[in-house]
Amino acid sequence: METQVLPFTDDSIAEAGRLILAGEPVAVPTETVYGLAADATNAEAVARIYEAKGRPSFNPLIVHVPDLAAAQRIGEFRDDALELAHQHWPGPLTLVVRLRAGAGIASIVTAGLPTVGLRVPDHPAMQALLGASGRPLAAPSANASGSISPTRAEHVLRSLGGRIPLVIDGGAARRGIESTIVGATGGPLRLLRRGPIEIDAEAASGAGIESPGQMASHYAPSKPLRLRAEAAEPDEYLIGFGVIDGDANLSPGGDLVEAASRLFDLLHSADASPKARIAVAPVPDAGLGAAINDRLRRAAHRA
Ligand code: TXA
Ligand code: MG
């Protein structure tokens, strides 16, 4: 794939909007770092973010929206969260709140959690792309897994060149570090990631900093889970892959983007089924399969 780099103009944003609606990820500047954005309502589009980044595990992603009203259609805001939103949006603050039922956010975006990280960015390019696409945009930093966050279009190109169709060049990202993340989902506000916005000690009191990869923020099914199953035992709900069919199938055709896009939905289905245990067919470890297997292994050990 050839990666185009286009300056931030009406025309490049229109092209980026078309790509987003076609299910492709696009790199776009925000005021913190460049993000790799995809339609948060399209699970396969979001799976392509992971494919492009080569990320070996699924983390919940931040959903970018144009304004607070759009955020409130997706998440439930308590008064303390609303107050922070009024104070700091648009800006480098992400609020983790309860996800509204029926909000249309793909389960791969929240990595299966009942909560969602929301941010109203303060950058004209990201705002223009939100307008052009009309979709909430899931966007982690636009770098390959393991490399540092990009603050210029050329950093994105160096890291993801050949793996994404388009980078919008909006110059240097002003802040250069990722947004502050605050959780408002139960109990007091919690500071989940430090960033450009200082949240006062009182607001964050009682908070331990949770590092991004930490497990409290990760969904796992409540039932025992068996890996690399060729067939189901009588009390197992089998999640199939490819020719190993089960109660459900991650991807009958063996497509890893499709499998990643369905992973959390099927884990939830398995959890909700009357069967006491879950089994999952072997998934190859290549490409996105590594992230799928990482999540499955964690789920297997947790139970
Ligand atoms: O500045 C930023 O926030 C950049 C730009 C592109 O907006 N984005 C960014 O995304 O840093 P990312 O994917 O690197 O950070 C996502 C982190 C997760 O690792 C997790 O710590 C937190 O946000 N997060 C998102 N949703 C969450 C949730 N439902 N529960 C707990 N943590 C969540
Ligand atoms: Mg990152």
PDB file of N, CA, C and O in Angstrom, residues 26-50:
ATOM      1  N   VAL A  26      -6.956   6.382   9.166  1.00  0.00           N
ATOM      2  CA  VAL A  26      -6.254   7.558   8.641  1.00  0.00           C
ATOM      3  C   VAL A  26      -5.506   8.235   9.791  1.00  0.00           C
ATOM      4  O   VAL A  26      -6.049   8.367  10.881  1.00  0.00           O
ATOM      5  N   ALA A  27      -4.269   8.655   9.535  1.00  0.00           N
ATOM      6  CA  ALA A  27      -3.507   9.370  10.566  1.00  0.00           C
ATOM      7  C   ALA A  27      -3.819  10.855  10.485  1.00  0.00           C
ATOM      8  O   ALA A  27      -3.817  11.446   9.400  1.00  0.00           O
ATOM      9  N   VAL A  28      -4.069  11.436  11.641  1.00  0.00           N
ATOM     10  CA  VAL A  28      -4.512  12.827  11.698  1.00  0.00           C
ATOM     11  C   VAL A  28      -3.921  13.484  12.958  1.00  0.00           C
ATOM     12  O   VAL A  28      -3.814  12.838  14.001  1.00  0.00           O
ATOM     13  N   PRO A  29      -3.501  14.754  12.836  1.00  0.00           N
ATOM     14  CA  PRO A  29      -2.956  15.396  14.034  1.00  0.00           C
ATOM     15  C   PRO A  29      -4.037  15.726  15.055  1.00  0.00           C
ATOM     16  O   PRO A  29      -5.180  16.027  14.691  1.00  0.00           O
ATOM     17  N   THR A  30      -3.678  15.639  16.323  1.00  0.00           N
ATOM     18  CA  THR A  30      -4.491  16.225  17.391  1.00  0.00           C
ATOM     19  C   THR A  30      -3.551  17.156  18.155  1.00  0.00           C
ATOM     20  O   THR A  30      -2.361  17.231  17.830  1.00  0.00           O
ATOM     21  N   GLU A  31      -4.054  17.835  19.168  1.00  0.00           N
ATOM     22  CA  GLU A  31      -3.189  18.751  19.913  1.00  0.00           C
ATOM     23  C   GLU A  31      -2.191  18.013  20.806  1.00  0.00           C
ATOM     24  O   GLU A  31      -1.227  18.612  21.265  1.00  0.00           O
ATOM     25  N   THR A  32      -2.413  16.718  21.030  1.00  0.00           N
ATOM     26  CA  THR A  32      -1.481  15.962  21.874  1.00  0.00           C
ATOM     27  C   THR A  32      -0.421  15.265  21.022  1.00  0.00           C
ATOM     28  O   THR A  32       0.758  15.586  21.088  1.00  0.00           O
ATOM     29  N   VAL A  33      -0.846  14.301  20.232  1.00  0.00           N
ATOM     30  CA  VAL A  33       0.029  13.557  19.327  1.00  0.00           C
ATOM     31  C   VAL A  33      -0.799  13.239  18.075  1.00  0.00           C
ATOM     32  O   VAL A  33      -2.011  13.450  18.068  1.00  0.00           O
ATOM     33  N   TYR A  34      -0.159  12.725  17.034  1.00  0.00           N
ATOM     34  CA  TYR A  34      -0.927  12.263  15.878  1.00  0.00           C
ATOM     35  C   TYR A  34      -1.671  10.987  16.262  1.00  0.00           C
ATOM     36  O   TYR A  34      -1.118  10.102  16.932  1.00  0.00           O
ATOM     37  N   GLY A  35      -2.935  10.896  15.843  1.00  0.00           N
ATOM     38  CA  GLY A  35      -3.732   9.710  16.114  1.00  0.00           C
ATOM     39  C   GLY A  35      -3.959   8.911  14.845  1.00  0.00           C
ATOM     40  O   GLY A  35      -3.916   9.458  13.735  1.00  0.00           O
ATOM     41  N   LEU A  36      -4.172   7.609  15.006  1.00  0.00           N
ATOM     42  CA  LEU A  36      -4.565   6.767  13.870  1.00  0.00           C
ATOM     43  C   LEU A  36      -6.055   6.493  14.048  1.00  0.00           C
ATOM     44  O   LEU A  36      -6.462   5.694  14.895  1.00  0.00           O
ATOM     45  N   ALA A  37      -6.877   7.209  13.258  1.00  0.00           N
ATOM     46  CA  ALA A  37      -8.315   7.251  13.493  1.00  0.00           C
ATOM     47  C   ALA A  37      -9.076   6.265  12.618  1.00  0.00           C
ATOM     48  O   ALA A  37      -8.740   6.061  11.451  1.00  0.00           O
ATOM     49  N   ALA A  38     -10.104   5.664  13.202  1.00  0.00           N
ATOM     50  CA  ALA A  38     -11.024   4.822  12.432  1.00  0.00           C
ATOM     51  C   ALA A  38     -12.429   4.988  13.004  1.00  0.00           C
ATOM     52  O   ALA A  38     -12.593   5.382  14.167  1.00  0.00           O
ATOM     53  N   ASP A  39     -13.420   4.682  12.182  1.00  0.00           N
ATOM     54  CA  ASP A  39     -14.828   4.751  12.571  1.00  0.00           C
ATOM     55  C   ASP A  39     -15.091   3.836  13.772  1.00  0.00           C
ATOM     56  O   ASP A  39     -14.987   2.612  13.662  1.00  0.00           O
ATOM     57  N   ALA A  40     -15.436   4.424  14.904  1.00  0.00           N
ATOM     58  CA  ALA A  40     -15.612   3.648  16.142  1.00  0.00           C
ATOM     59  C   ALA A  40     -16.868   2.787  16.115  1.00  0.00           C
ATOM     60  O   ALA A  40     -17.063   1.942  16.990  1.00  0.00           O
ATOM     61  N   THR A  41     -17.723   2.985  15.107  1.00  0.00           N
ATOM     62  CA  THR A  41     -18.925   2.146  15.004  1.00  0.00           C
ATOM     63  C   THR A  41     -18.693   0.958  14.067  1.00  0.00           C
ATOM     64  O   THR A  41     -19.594   0.150  13.869  1.00  0.00           O
ATOM     65  N   ASN A  42     -17.491   0.870  13.467  1.00  0.00           N
ATOM     66  CA  ASN A  42     -17.179  -0.174  12.495  1.00  0.00           C
ATOM     67  C   ASN A  42     -16.053  -1.055  13.041  1.00  0.00           C
ATOM     68  O   ASN A  42     -14.884  -0.650  13.056  1.00  0.00           O
ATOM     69  N   ALA A  43     -16.422  -2.250  13.516  1.00  0.00           N
ATOM     70  CA  ALA A  43     -15.452  -3.111  14.204  1.00  0.00           C
ATOM     71  C   ALA A  43     -14.271  -3.486  13.305  1.00  0.00           C
ATOM     72  O   ALA A  43     -13.121  -3.529  13.762  1.00  0.00           O
ATOM     73  N   GLU A  44     -14.526  -3.749  12.040  1.00  0.00           N
ATOM     74  CA  GLU A  44     -13.408  -4.143  11.165  1.00  0.00           C
ATOM     75  C   GLU A  44     -12.468  -2.966  10.910  1.00  0.00           C
ATOM     76  O   GLU A  44     -11.250  -3.143  10.795  1.00  0.00           O
ATOM     77  N   ALA A  45     -13.028  -1.774  10.829  1.00  0.00           N
ATOM     78  CA  ALA A  45     -12.181  -0.585  10.655  1.00  0.00           C
ATOM     79  C   ALA A  45     -11.246  -0.446  11.858  1.00  0.00           C
ATOM     80  O   ALA A  45     -10.057  -0.145  11.707  1.00  0.00           O
ATOM     81  N   VAL A  46     -11.783  -0.700  13.055  1.00  0.00           N
ATOM     82  CA  VAL A  46     -10.970  -0.571  14.259  1.00  0.00           C
ATOM     83  C   VAL A  46      -9.938  -1.705  14.326  1.00  0.00           C
ATOM     84  O   VAL A  46      -8.787  -1.490  14.725  1.00  0.00           O
ATOM     85  N   ALA A  47     -10.320  -2.884  13.868  1.00  0.00           N
ATOM     86  CA  ALA A  47      -9.350  -3.987  13.812  1.00  0.00           C
ATOM     87  C   ALA A  47      -8.171  -3.614  12.910  1.00  0.00           C
ATOM     88  O   ALA A  47      -7.025  -3.995  13.165  1.00  0.00           O
ATOM     89  N   ARG A  48      -8.439  -2.827  11.860  1.00  0.00           N
ATOM     90  CA  ARG A  48      -7.352  -2.417  10.953  1.00  0.00           C
ATOM     91  C   ARG A  48      -6.367  -1.458  11.628  1.00  0.00           C
ATOM     92  O   ARG A  48      -5.215  -1.354  11.213  1.00  0.00           O
ATOM     93  N   ILE A  49      -6.818  -0.738  12.656  1.00  0.00           N
ATOM     94  CA  ILE A  49      -5.872   0.077  13.439  1.00  0.00           C
ATOM     95  C   ILE A  49      -4.827  -0.855  14.061  1.00  0.00           C
ATOM     96  O   ILE A  49      -3.625  -0.610  13.984  1.00  0.00           O
ATOM     97  N   TYR A  50      -5.303  -1.940  14.674  1.00  0.00           N
ATOM     98  CA  TYR A  50      -4.394  -2.883  15.327  1.00  0.00           C
ATOM     99  C   TYR A  50      -3.493  -3.559  14.318  1.00  0.00           C
ATOM    100  O   TYR A  50      -2.309  -3.783  14.572  1.00  0.00           O
TER     101      TYR A  50
END
